Amino acid sequence: MSKTLHNGLSILELLAAHPHGMSITEIAEGIGVHRTVAHRLLRTLEAHRLCRRDEHKVISLGASLVTLAESVEQDLRTLARPILEELADTVGATAHLVVRESDTHVRAMMVVEPRRSDVHIAFRPGQLDPIDRGSAGMAILAAQPPKEGERREVTEARRAGYAISAGEIISATIGISAALSRRPGSTQAAIGISVFDATDEERLAGAVTTAARTLGDLLR
């Protein structure tokens, strides 16, 4: 592994977690390098417009990242947006598309808030969470063959066709998610919603599974 590249990417991840920006000293301490090393890395990232420095020498992410991100799972994101918007408005709750990032984590690729709701849950795209916690990760695991030692909730999600979790990712929040059917080699993903009350679980789960099935059919 290239240590220099690793440090540069670590800076981008650190800045993503601090949207209001950081100083060079904070960045150096954050990735565990000398301030001089951090300065050289930042100059390179600035040259590629991956980060920028304001008049107060506060460093934040740069505009070129938007261009790079546009092509990431473009078909998936393009097809998913209207489906997520309809789901969010139908149930009056935040809808999300989550993809499998690795064997251990999932990442929120898209988050859509309802347009006609006084109160709803909000969180940012890009959020990384353990795959075995929260409804989205468990739904993705449930779409795979059973494994010894898997959580009871994953086994139940495989039977029910959707996963449900309470307070595992965001306190006092209930997640309901269903995995997308997929072609071999494609991204493992799930559509879900975040609600405060799942009393009407059958209706909410029905809306989620319908959205996941619709997007899965489009992708195939």
XYZ file of C-alpha atoms in Angstrom:
220
model
C 0.000 0.000 0.000
C 1.265 3.487 -0.870
C 1.651 5.392 2.401
C 1.570 8.769 0.654
C -1.639 7.971 -1.205
C -3.120 6.523 1.973
C -2.365 9.768 3.854
C -3.808 11.909 1.083
C -7.029 9.923 1.020
C -7.147 10.048 4.817
C -7.121 13.834 4.596
C -10.137 13.779 2.270
C -12.003 11.446 4.633
C -11.105 13.663 7.592
C -12.327 16.797 5.817
C -15.550 15.024 4.855
C -16.191 14.493 8.563
C -15.538 18.206 9.275
C -17.614 20.144 6.719
C -16.764 23.505 8.302
C -13.062 23.002 7.569
C -9.873 22.417 9.544
C -6.450 23.990 10.036
C -3.236 22.347 8.817
C -2.300 21.562 12.422
C -5.641 19.856 13.044
C -5.287 17.843 9.849
C -1.728 16.778 10.681
C -2.816 15.634 14.131
C -5.911 13.966 12.681
C -3.964 11.687 10.328
C -0.883 11.347 12.544
C 1.798 13.056 10.432
C 4.153 16.015 10.868
C 2.757 19.413 9.892
C 5.302 19.670 7.028
C 4.092 16.385 5.573
C 0.483 17.516 5.838
C 1.380 20.757 4.067
C 2.903 18.890 1.093
C -0.087 16.586 0.832
C -2.498 19.503 0.948
C -0.610 21.384 -1.770
C -1.023 18.361 -4.043
C -4.715 18.022 -3.248
C -5.209 21.749 -3.834
C -3.495 21.494 -7.219
C -6.147 18.954 -8.235
C -8.919 21.072 -6.649
C -9.773 18.262 -4.240
C -9.477 20.672 -1.323
C -9.358 24.442 -0.964
C -8.045 27.007 1.510
C -9.924 30.189 2.397
C -8.537 33.556 3.435
C -8.328 32.381 7.047
C -6.289 29.313 6.016
C -9.157 26.995 6.859
C -9.100 23.960 4.576
C -12.185 22.173 3.277
C -13.120 19.839 0.453
C -12.817 21.140 -3.102
C -15.199 21.301 -6.057
C -13.453 18.621 -8.129
C -14.837 15.973 -5.801
C -18.305 16.762 -7.152
C -17.151 15.985 -10.695
C -15.541 12.736 -9.578
C -18.637 11.682 -7.645
C -21.031 12.257 -10.546
C -19.985 9.046 -12.280
C -20.137 6.834 -9.182
C -23.054 4.418 -9.604
C -24.666 7.004 -11.878
C -27.320 4.648 -13.243
C -28.232 3.502 -9.751
C -28.521 7.031 -8.381
C -30.419 8.340 -11.416
C -32.976 5.563 -11.283
C -33.245 5.634 -7.501
C -34.008 9.322 -6.977
C -37.644 9.451 -8.207
C -38.398 6.178 -6.422
C -36.964 7.509 -3.150
C -38.846 10.782 -3.560
C -42.129 8.945 -4.044
C -41.411 6.658 -1.079
C -40.507 9.587 1.199
C -43.663 11.486 0.297
C -45.882 8.405 0.563
C -44.833 7.495 4.105
C -43.908 11.036 5.241
C -40.433 9.970 6.320
C -36.823 10.194 5.162
C -35.939 7.556 2.564
C -32.439 6.323 1.827
C -30.428 4.198 -0.567
C -27.596 2.304 1.122
C -24.888 0.302 -0.657
C -22.467 -2.326 0.588
C -19.039 -0.762 0.966
C -17.111 -3.812 2.214
C -17.534 -7.040 4.158
C -18.045 -5.008 7.306
C -19.678 -1.695 6.350
C -22.429 -0.066 4.328
C -22.618 3.539 3.129
C -25.601 5.841 2.592
C -25.438 6.762 -1.098
C -28.585 8.875 -1.249
C -30.887 10.447 1.352
C -34.232 12.007 0.379
C -36.391 13.909 2.855
C -40.191 14.143 2.481
C -41.487 17.335 0.930
C -44.678 17.487 3.006
C -43.754 16.571 6.560
C -43.453 18.837 9.581
C -41.087 16.505 11.433
C -38.693 13.968 9.969
C -35.236 12.485 10.512
C -32.277 13.897 8.602
C -28.764 12.571 8.082
C -26.119 13.100 5.433
C -25.251 10.948 2.423
C -21.889 9.250 2.784
C -22.527 8.066 6.325
C -20.677 4.798 6.997
C -22.190 2.207 9.329
C -21.464 -1.391 10.378
C -23.184 -3.860 8.058
C -24.586 -5.901 10.940
C -26.283 -2.942 12.628
C -29.273 -1.052 11.310
C -31.988 -2.189 8.945
C -30.166 -1.443 5.673
C -27.111 -3.548 6.433
C -29.216 -6.368 7.821
C -31.444 -6.314 4.725
C -28.368 -6.662 2.516
C -27.079 -9.551 4.636
C -30.506 -11.193 4.530
C -30.359 -11.192 0.727
C -27.337 -13.515 0.954
C -27.351 -17.220 1.884
C -27.615 -17.916 5.623
C -24.374 -17.886 7.628
C -23.596 -19.566 10.904
C -23.713 -17.115 13.779
C -25.698 -14.422 11.962
C -27.985 -12.194 13.993
C -31.495 -13.436 14.648
C -32.763 -10.200 13.096
C -31.018 -11.075 9.807
C -32.657 -14.497 9.763
C -36.027 -12.902 10.466
C -35.468 -10.330 7.701
C -34.795 -13.136 5.229
C -38.142 -14.679 6.136
C -40.106 -11.418 6.180
C -38.565 -9.834 3.078
C -37.472 -6.721 4.969
C -35.366 -5.800 7.998
C -36.337 -3.603 10.925
C -34.132 -2.073 13.615
C -34.645 0.321 16.507
C -32.095 2.865 17.733
C -29.086 1.061 16.273
C -27.849 3.840 13.980
C -29.703 6.931 15.215
C -31.105 7.038 18.744
C -34.905 6.765 19.020
C -35.168 6.028 15.299
C -36.679 2.957 13.669
C -35.313 1.784 10.334
C -37.164 -0.403 7.837
C -35.227 -1.571 4.761
C -35.464 -4.058 1.909
C -32.643 -5.252 -0.330
C -32.673 -4.772 -4.081
C -32.740 -7.852 -6.249
C -29.622 -7.651 -8.405
C -27.770 -9.139 -11.297
C -24.511 -11.023 -10.556
C -21.604 -8.666 -9.947
C -23.747 -5.571 -9.397
C -23.764 -3.439 -6.264
C -25.496 -4.863 -3.197
C -27.920 -2.212 -2.000
C -31.063 -1.605 0.047
C -33.818 0.993 0.131
C -35.196 2.029 3.495
C -36.928 4.624 5.597
C -36.228 6.170 9.014
C -39.259 6.774 11.227
C -40.088 7.624 14.823
C -43.045 5.258 15.050
C -43.492 1.894 13.308
C -46.943 1.083 14.726
C -48.179 0.695 11.143
C -45.285 -1.638 10.298
C -47.157 -3.599 7.642
C -47.999 -0.507 5.587
C -44.530 1.000 5.952
C -42.786 -2.266 5.095
C -45.074 -2.714 2.099
C -44.094 0.700 0.738
C -40.383 -0.043 1.270
C -40.453 -3.482 -0.356
C -42.431 -2.130 -3.312
C -39.848 0.620 -3.846
C -36.968 -1.858 -3.601
C -38.639 -4.235 -6.031
C -39.325 -1.404 -8.503
C -35.722 -0.195 -8.467
C -34.380 -3.746 -8.685
C -36.545 -4.430 -11.759
C -35.320 -1.235 -13.432
C -31.678 -2.108 -12.803
C -32.106 -5.549 -14.317
